[in-house]
XYZ file of C-alpha atoms in Angstrom:
556
model
C 24.051 -24.059 28.343
C 20.812 -22.299 28.518
C 21.800 -19.220 27.370
C 22.944 -20.430 24.132
C 19.417 -22.344 23.856
C 17.517 -19.130 24.461
C 20.163 -16.824 21.937
C 19.818 -19.517 19.358
C 15.817 -19.777 19.365
C 15.907 -16.012 19.502
C 18.384 -15.460 16.661
C 16.640 -18.160 14.443
C 13.118 -16.519 14.886
C 14.714 -13.223 14.561
C 15.776 -14.208 11.217
C 12.417 -15.380 10.105
C 10.995 -12.218 11.132
C 13.607 -10.150 9.427
C 13.395 -11.946 6.448
C 9.327 -11.357 6.408
C 9.884 -7.503 7.421
C 12.206 -6.718 4.642
C 10.114 -8.240 1.863
C 9.540 -5.627 -0.680
C 6.775 -3.341 0.046
C 3.872 -3.052 -2.217
C 3.251 0.185 -3.696
C -0.208 0.831 -4.224
C -1.640 -0.195 -7.638
C -2.501 2.177 -10.585
C -6.316 3.510 -10.118
C -7.306 3.380 -13.975
C -8.360 0.130 -15.831
C -8.042 -0.235 -19.172
C -11.759 0.460 -21.184
C -11.559 -0.706 -24.833
C -13.229 2.344 -26.927
C -16.949 2.097 -26.290
C -18.146 3.850 -29.430
C -16.074 1.368 -31.753
C -15.776 -1.951 -30.313
C -17.489 -4.902 -31.555
C -16.868 -8.111 -29.361
C -16.795 -11.490 -30.514
C -16.850 -14.164 -27.871
C -15.618 -17.640 -28.480
C -16.340 -20.715 -26.081
C -14.470 -23.660 -26.295
C -15.187 -26.885 -24.490
C -12.815 -29.520 -23.289
C -11.918 -32.402 -25.654
C -10.936 -36.026 -24.835
C -7.413 -35.686 -25.640
C -5.053 -36.689 -22.512
C -3.956 -33.820 -20.648
C -0.448 -32.507 -20.613
C 1.946 -30.498 -21.861
C 1.083 -28.707 -25.505
C 2.901 -29.886 -28.204
C 5.749 -27.645 -29.107
C 5.255 -25.789 -32.253
C 8.020 -27.026 -35.111
C 10.112 -24.120 -36.219
C 8.952 -22.566 -39.178
C 5.780 -23.658 -39.899
C 2.208 -22.236 -38.796
C 0.815 -22.675 -35.385
C 0.184 -26.145 -35.402
C 1.200 -26.023 -39.022
C 3.102 -22.952 -38.690
C 3.391 -19.208 -38.768
C 4.807 -17.932 -41.673
C 4.827 -14.144 -43.081
C 5.559 -12.879 -46.515
C 5.021 -9.163 -47.669
C 1.466 -9.256 -49.450
C 0.403 -7.248 -52.619
C -2.384 -5.188 -50.652
C -2.422 -3.997 -46.676
C -4.339 -6.139 -44.152
C -5.935 -4.814 -41.204
C -9.492 -4.609 -39.427
C -11.731 -1.381 -39.259
C -12.690 -1.712 -35.466
C -11.462 -3.149 -32.471
C -12.396 -6.510 -31.946
C -12.359 -8.833 -28.569
C -12.054 -12.435 -28.816
C -12.925 -14.651 -25.798
C -11.464 -18.217 -25.013
C -13.543 -19.646 -22.253
C -11.790 -22.493 -20.776
C -12.454 -24.780 -17.789
C -9.576 -23.156 -15.621
C -9.621 -19.717 -16.994
C -11.347 -16.875 -19.520
C -8.810 -15.186 -21.859
C -9.429 -12.086 -23.740
C -7.300 -11.076 -26.723
C -7.684 -7.531 -28.515
C -7.142 -7.172 -32.073
C -5.326 -3.660 -31.160
C -1.802 -4.854 -31.458
C -2.972 -8.671 -31.315
C -2.618 -8.675 -27.836
C -3.766 -10.382 -24.723
C -6.039 -7.768 -22.470
C -7.010 -9.968 -19.461
C -6.699 -13.584 -18.369
C -8.782 -14.223 -15.282
C -8.725 -17.564 -13.370
C -12.018 -19.161 -12.634
C -11.081 -20.944 -9.266
C -8.889 -18.544 -7.546
C -10.366 -15.151 -6.137
C -8.450 -11.826 -5.663
C -9.700 -11.910 -2.164
C -12.426 -13.799 -0.113
C -15.733 -13.314 -1.768
C -14.471 -10.871 -4.582
C -13.973 -11.330 -8.425
C -11.729 -13.832 -9.855
C -7.879 -13.397 -10.017
C -6.652 -11.219 -12.951
C -2.981 -11.387 -14.345
C -3.176 -8.893 -16.606
C -2.091 -6.195 -14.169
C -4.168 -3.039 -14.146
C -2.726 -0.084 -16.516
C -3.727 3.485 -17.984
C -6.360 3.438 -20.593
C -3.943 4.461 -23.457
C -1.299 1.846 -22.586
C -0.259 -0.131 -25.439
C 2.190 -2.952 -24.204
C -0.359 -5.543 -22.978
C 0.957 -9.045 -22.951
C 2.288 -10.501 -26.288
C 3.018 -6.711 -27.325
C 6.088 -6.456 -29.903
C 9.389 -4.341 -29.100
C 11.196 -2.929 -31.705
C 14.516 -0.844 -32.043
C 12.455 1.066 -34.403
C 10.016 3.501 -32.654
C 7.880 3.953 -35.605
C 7.733 0.248 -36.130
C 7.052 -0.326 -32.548
C 4.205 2.083 -32.375
C 2.499 0.828 -35.765
C 2.284 -2.668 -34.924
C 1.181 -2.428 -31.264
C -1.541 0.330 -31.830
C -2.698 -0.923 -35.206
C -5.973 -3.001 -35.704
C -4.931 -6.582 -36.932
C -7.455 -8.810 -39.026
C -8.429 -11.783 -36.697
C -9.680 -15.299 -37.588
C -10.569 -18.300 -35.707
C -10.122 -21.967 -36.165
C -10.350 -25.455 -34.807
C -7.214 -27.458 -35.169
C -7.367 -31.146 -33.779
C -9.558 -30.461 -30.826
C -7.680 -26.987 -30.184
C -8.880 -23.645 -30.584
C -6.635 -21.292 -32.495
C -6.870 -17.629 -32.862
C -4.493 -15.984 -35.717
C -4.174 -12.121 -36.370
C -2.660 -10.844 -39.433
C -1.262 -7.301 -40.099
C 0.404 -5.732 -43.551
C 1.464 -1.967 -44.058
C 3.806 -0.171 -45.505
C 6.133 -3.061 -46.762
C 5.554 -4.831 -43.335
C 4.072 -8.063 -42.770
C 3.197 -9.778 -39.456
C 1.534 -12.662 -37.793
C 0.574 -13.562 -34.277
C -0.950 -16.985 -33.575
C -2.227 -18.562 -30.365
C -3.339 -22.159 -29.802
C -5.346 -23.304 -26.694
C -5.453 -27.169 -26.234
C -6.175 -29.146 -22.930
C -3.294 -28.443 -20.822
C -4.508 -26.225 -18.075
C -3.160 -22.733 -18.238
C -0.979 -23.368 -20.840
C -1.312 -22.627 -24.554
C 1.162 -22.162 -27.458
C 2.029 -18.664 -29.518
C 3.910 -18.153 -32.418
C 4.920 -14.840 -33.776
C 6.380 -13.848 -37.305
C 7.542 -10.386 -39.008
C 8.540 -10.102 -42.711
C 11.127 -8.789 -43.742
C 12.780 -10.240 -40.717
C 13.913 -7.466 -38.294
C 15.276 -7.555 -34.730
C 12.182 -7.704 -32.332
C 11.214 -9.233 -29.142
C 7.608 -9.813 -27.701
C 7.216 -9.311 -23.992
C 4.609 -10.150 -21.003
C 3.953 -8.099 -18.017
C 4.704 -5.453 -16.534
C 4.596 -7.250 -13.089
C 1.255 -9.647 -12.319
C -1.812 -9.312 -11.522
C -3.472 -6.841 -9.050
C -3.132 -7.639 -5.418
C -6.465 -7.847 -3.082
C -6.723 -5.248 -0.175
C -5.668 -7.841 2.325
C -2.672 -8.908 0.311
C -1.323 -5.282 0.148
C -1.289 -5.301 3.777
C 0.683 -8.788 3.988
C 4.246 -8.893 4.796
C 4.096 -12.392 3.401
C 3.128 -11.611 -0.448
C 6.185 -10.517 -2.720
C 4.777 -9.895 -5.811
C 6.229 -8.608 -9.446
C 9.794 -10.584 -9.073
C 11.126 -12.024 -12.275
C 12.097 -15.533 -12.768
C 14.274 -17.083 -15.138
C 15.683 -20.581 -15.653
C 18.513 -20.618 -18.468
C 20.875 -23.721 -19.071
C 19.491 -25.717 -15.906
C 19.876 -22.779 -13.683
C 16.919 -21.166 -11.896
C 16.926 -17.718 -10.664
C 14.758 -14.970 -9.066
C 15.466 -11.267 -10.080
C 14.124 -8.795 -7.043
C 12.016 -6.108 -8.747
C 13.428 -3.775 -6.631
C 17.282 -4.587 -6.919
C 17.108 -5.299 -10.885
C 20.025 -3.750 -12.382
C 18.722 -2.309 -15.528
C 18.014 -4.341 -18.487
C 19.436 -8.397 -18.051
C 19.719 -10.630 -20.911
C 20.040 -14.508 -20.785
C 20.899 -17.287 -23.323
C 19.768 -21.013 -23.059
C 16.124 -19.456 -21.694
C 14.004 -22.584 -20.608
C 11.220 -20.226 -19.146
C 11.248 -16.705 -18.314
C 8.659 -14.637 -16.974
C 7.079 -12.743 -13.534
C 5.787 -14.231 -10.291
C 4.495 -13.505 -7.234
C 4.104 -16.220 -4.137
C 0.972 -17.973 -5.716
C 0.718 -17.021 -9.669
C 3.424 -16.916 -12.424
C 3.205 -15.785 -15.847
C 6.277 -16.967 -18.261
C 7.300 -17.534 -21.611
C 8.784 -21.164 -22.510
C 10.539 -20.822 -25.957
C 10.642 -23.195 -28.547
C 12.363 -21.010 -31.207
C 13.746 -17.524 -30.761
C 16.772 -16.015 -29.372
C 17.669 -14.654 -25.942
C 15.577 -13.942 -23.260
C 15.376 -10.335 -21.480
C 14.289 -8.964 -18.184
C 13.803 -4.812 -18.522
C 12.317 -2.714 -15.594
C 10.116 -0.195 -15.638
C 9.237 2.662 -13.255
C 5.512 3.713 -13.195
C 4.408 6.792 -11.402
C 1.126 6.775 -9.567
C -1.146 9.346 -11.306
C -2.862 9.691 -8.127
C -0.256 10.388 -6.041
C 2.815 11.476 -8.214
C 5.124 12.409 -4.855
C 4.919 8.536 -4.105
C 7.940 6.657 -5.000
C 7.456 5.340 -8.735
C 6.730 1.633 -8.641
C 9.435 -0.770 -10.475
C 7.655 -3.520 -12.324
C 9.297 -6.021 -14.885
C 8.698 -6.929 -18.159
C 9.768 -10.494 -19.461
C 10.657 -10.658 -23.438
C 11.972 -13.224 -25.664
C 13.874 -12.278 -28.820
C 12.599 -13.164 -32.352
C 14.985 -15.599 -34.227
C 17.184 -14.390 -36.883
C 14.654 -15.203 -39.325
C 12.132 -13.096 -37.713
C 9.950 -15.683 -36.486
C 9.639 -17.306 -32.928
C 7.149 -19.598 -31.069
C 6.833 -21.453 -27.752
C 4.565 -21.834 -24.795
C 2.992 -19.975 -22.222
C 1.903 -20.063 -18.937
C -0.426 -18.101 -16.983
C -1.670 -19.579 -13.455
C -1.195 -20.589 -10.304
C 1.730 -22.692 -8.858
C -0.018 -25.637 -7.887
C 2.627 -27.879 -6.886
C 1.766 -30.950 -8.721
C 1.095 -28.956 -11.678
C 4.715 -27.374 -11.630
C 6.694 -30.463 -11.271
C 4.403 -32.178 -14.369
C 5.022 -28.906 -16.215
C 8.860 -29.059 -15.341
C 8.785 -25.810 -13.543
C 9.114 -26.767 -10.170
C 11.962 -24.745 -9.305
C 9.474 -21.392 -9.194
C 8.078 -23.122 -6.081
C 10.792 -21.712 -3.776
C 9.916 -23.218 -0.348
C 13.295 -22.045 0.787
C 16.188 -23.788 2.738
C 13.840 -26.697 4.222
C 11.739 -27.234 0.932
C 11.927 -30.888 1.051
C 10.233 -30.384 4.831
C 7.629 -28.076 3.260
C 6.766 -30.554 0.272
C 6.392 -33.358 2.450
C 4.179 -31.450 4.975
C 2.041 -29.913 1.878
C 1.685 -33.414 0.906
C 0.592 -34.540 4.063
C -1.712 -31.722 4.410
C -3.621 -32.309 1.341
C -3.951 -35.876 1.900
C -5.311 -35.090 5.486
C -7.639 -32.739 4.019
C -9.456 -35.387 2.224
C -11.000 -36.408 5.655
C -11.014 -33.170 7.659
C -12.101 -30.898 4.796
C -10.812 -28.130 6.670
C -6.855 -27.223 6.472
C -7.164 -25.595 9.977
C -7.878 -29.063 11.438
C -5.532 -30.634 8.963
C -2.765 -28.681 10.520
C -3.799 -29.636 14.320
C -3.972 -33.244 12.946
C -0.293 -33.155 11.429
C 0.688 -31.374 14.439
C -0.228 -34.443 16.655
C 1.419 -36.292 14.441
C 4.583 -34.635 14.485
C 4.442 -34.479 18.501
C 4.161 -38.146 18.469
C 7.111 -38.602 15.957
C 9.059 -36.161 18.291
C 7.690 -37.681 21.747
C 10.569 -40.103 22.129
C 13.187 -37.116 21.935
C 11.138 -34.320 23.751
C 10.704 -37.011 26.750
C 14.592 -37.384 26.999
C 14.743 -33.478 27.008
C 12.231 -33.340 29.618
C 13.902 -36.358 31.767
C 17.292 -34.568 31.548
C 15.800 -31.155 32.642
C 14.481 -32.929 35.593
C 17.557 -34.361 36.349
C 19.537 -31.312 36.067
C 16.929 -29.437 38.412
C 17.311 -32.153 41.108
C 21.236 -32.049 41.007
C 21.410 -28.029 40.863
C 22.540 -27.572 44.545
C 25.541 -29.562 43.489
C 26.176 -27.494 40.340
C 26.085 -24.188 42.071
C 28.428 -25.814 44.938
C 31.031 -26.438 42.193
C 30.345 -22.841 40.621
C 30.674 -21.408 44.192
C 34.123 -23.497 44.631
C 35.604 -21.678 41.564
C 33.927 -18.480 42.328
C 36.817 -16.281 42.912
C 38.711 -17.764 40.001
C 36.252 -16.910 37.232
C 38.883 -15.117 34.871
C 41.479 -17.890 35.295
C 40.918 -20.155 32.321
C 42.848 -23.090 33.942
C 40.456 -22.936 36.978
C 37.330 -22.590 34.632
C 38.622 -25.680 32.899
C 38.934 -27.507 36.284
C 35.177 -26.239 37.202
C 33.940 -27.797 33.661
C 35.634 -30.815 34.382
C 34.021 -31.474 37.547
C 30.429 -30.281 36.413
C 31.056 -32.688 33.331
C 31.768 -35.494 35.905
C 28.950 -34.830 38.079
C 26.579 -34.921 34.933
C 28.175 -38.387 33.692
C 27.684 -39.766 37.327
C 24.024 -38.713 37.581
C 23.181 -40.144 33.703
C 22.632 -36.600 32.651
C 23.245 -35.237 29.185
C 23.487 -31.316 28.770
C 22.499 -31.380 25.087
C 19.514 -33.464 25.671
C 17.543 -30.484 26.043
C 18.787 -28.639 22.857
C 17.719 -31.272 20.388
C 13.951 -31.117 20.410
C 14.105 -27.521 20.025
C 16.914 -28.008 17.256
C 14.549 -30.162 15.421
C 11.462 -27.762 15.533
C 13.239 -25.309 14.042
C 13.592 -26.957 10.654
C 10.089 -27.616 10.965
C 8.765 -24.294 11.714
C 10.608 -22.835 8.609
C 9.159 -25.358 6.440
C 5.782 -24.622 7.856
C 6.144 -20.692 7.290
C 7.477 -21.304 3.808
C 4.559 -23.645 3.205
C 1.776 -21.266 4.151
C 3.528 -18.318 2.652
C 3.796 -19.893 -0.816
C 1.638 -22.808 -1.342
C -1.191 -21.788 -3.551
C -3.294 -24.934 -2.019
C -3.572 -22.993 1.141
C -4.011 -19.659 -0.029
C -7.790 -18.361 0.893
C -8.212 -21.686 2.851
C -10.544 -20.727 6.017
C -10.194 -22.352 9.434
C -13.245 -21.636 11.990
C -14.830 -17.958 13.339
C -12.649 -15.140 12.189
C -9.924 -17.295 10.517
C -10.852 -16.751 6.900
C -7.229 -17.466 5.311
C -4.643 -19.550 6.906
C -2.022 -17.957 4.697
C -2.855 -14.435 6.323
C -2.150 -13.001 9.511
C -4.965 -13.409 12.175
C -6.945 -10.002 11.792
C -7.892 -9.951 15.554
C -4.230 -11.194 17.077
C -6.358 -13.784 19.517
C -4.216 -16.754 18.084
C -0.835 -15.046 18.665
C -2.257 -14.005 22.415
C -2.965 -17.492 23.137
C 0.199 -18.983 21.396
C 2.006 -16.363 23.800
C -0.021 -17.128 26.782
C 0.439 -21.088 26.394
C 4.474 -20.185 26.091
C 4.297 -18.678 29.502
C 2.585 -21.688 30.898
C 4.810 -24.096 29.205
C 7.883 -21.848 30.592
C 6.523 -21.771 34.032
C 5.673 -25.637 34.342
C 9.212 -26.613 32.715
C 11.632 -27.502 35.325
C 14.078 -24.697 36.237
C 17.772 -25.742 35.716
C 19.341 -22.120 35.980
C 20.113 -19.600 38.164
C 16.946 -16.632 38.670
C 18.277 -14.269 36.336
C 18.217 -16.966 33.537
C 14.978 -17.873 34.738
C 13.668 -14.316 34.098
C 15.372 -14.367 30.792
C 13.391 -17.194 29.551
C 10.229 -15.808 30.805
C 10.694 -12.862 28.086
C 11.038 -15.176 25.194
C 6.959 -15.752 25.335
C 6.499 -11.911 24.712
C 9.525 -11.855 21.801
C 7.650 -15.003 20.133
C 3.996 -13.255 20.681
C 5.622 -9.752 18.927
C 7.407 -11.672 15.604
C 4.583 -13.968 15.343
C 1.506 -11.479 15.259
C 2.225 -10.607 11.215
C 3.004 -14.375 10.334
C 0.068 -16.737 8.811
C -2.160 -17.964 11.178
C -1.525 -21.183 10.304
C 1.470 -20.968 11.254
C 0.531 -19.589 14.521
C -2.089 -22.391 14.991
C 0.834 -24.890 14.567
C 2.818 -23.327 17.269
C -0.366 -22.937 19.570
C -1.258 -26.699 19.325
C 2.419 -27.687 19.756
C 2.506 -25.356 22.950
C -0.828 -27.338 24.293
C 0.747 -30.755 23.585
C 4.067 -29.658 25.476
C 1.886 -28.573 28.225
C -0.264 -31.443 28.778
C 3.155 -33.810 28.327
C 4.711 -32.058 30.888
C 2.083 -32.199 33.767
C 1.687 -35.364 33.236
C 5.118 -36.364 33.523
C 5.413 -33.809 36.531
C 2.244 -35.751 38.277
C 3.683 -39.037 37.445
C 7.296 -38.175 39.432
C 5.913 -36.393 42.138
C 3.733 -40.120 42.887
C 6.888 -42.035 41.416
C 10.028 -40.381 42.511
C 12.022 -43.655 42.188
C 11.365 -43.938 38.339
C 13.387 -40.487 37.723
C 16.551 -42.393 39.270
C 16.225 -45.201 36.649
C 14.910 -42.901 33.638
């Protein structure tokens, strides 16, 4: 029985460690940052304040008309273009978006409420790329290379206007018999805005976002937990995650509801209202500073235009906040794993407790105490069962000795098991009682792991002293050491019910747990540490009670 318990724990925690260990390694980020032309750039800044319109989803753009009233493109009599690079900045309460008229593309999207790493600049969702790179979010891809280069390098004419409380940027370009229009509409919905594109005469093309998503901070590059740059697609009500390292070339999806690129905490997606299929395409990028290094694989997310050369929809660039994802119909992208219901429940509980503690570390401690109280009856039965098994251990050993010479005889082993079960029944012992609390702890452990590695609400949440981020590992390894020590104490004071070899085997478990947990989120280690301390206190109290009231064990 004890061997099975031991193996179940080791295998379960081993799977948890393996899952984290095989997470895609983050290749070094490209060193150069895109810079607009210094001598030929004029920047205009547009600051838009929030309106009194009720928040919610942006209104979908009807097919065929301008953004808010429609986007149409007709071949003009004269060319349309700008003479210089012009940047337009949209400053909203939650983000600052910057667009360039070179290719009518987004060159920056910074989140005001989130830092790349503690005490640094805001999270930037437009990934760094070489200065001469043309494919920024909302670039146009065409099977005609000349048209592709023309539209993405040209300087588009830009205009701005207010539309029922929303701010609209409109780009127009025409040359060589081609006319194109792009429009972006920013309303009150956090991180959500409308886009519309038209090309005339109609020709096959698509718009894309990417490659990849954001630049990682130094602490996140070293984390096993952070997985960045995977593709996400929901099509025909089925959600999929496409591992960027295993992407099998260009993948096309029909019936797309949304499609984009994500990491644990942030996501950039397109949600088409009008358009064709969605396409995820990989690109391999070589680090110019180290060309011998393995090329980095990043994904582009694209939406094909409709047959009439137009498309429109919504784009989301932002954090995967649970409440907002559910509101926007993108809750699938949270990916809390096998025990997602448990993780969501704990997240709600932690957010509620945080209102009073003002610290997520203390909120984890309070929640751990509450979990301990809920599980107390089962854990009490487990401890009582183990104490009773310890008391009858001499009788168990006598039965084993009786059948020692016939270990390989199946019939004799069956008789031995029957005698042992009769003994357990006579003494009121349930051999499985010791397993149930451990079995219940494993889903809780998995739920906490998925919560702490994916809930942006806890990203960057400090605890105290040296713990500055509960979603990251303890940089000093103090918490894993304390957790290992408490596991040794817990194992030592727990009633021994097996032979000495099994006892020694169980004493190795704290070392295994300590090694596995050293790179896990410090919030998870904190939970397990507090759980151990509470179990030690519970065991010590019960051991002392039984010492002074041995008769109680008979009736327990």
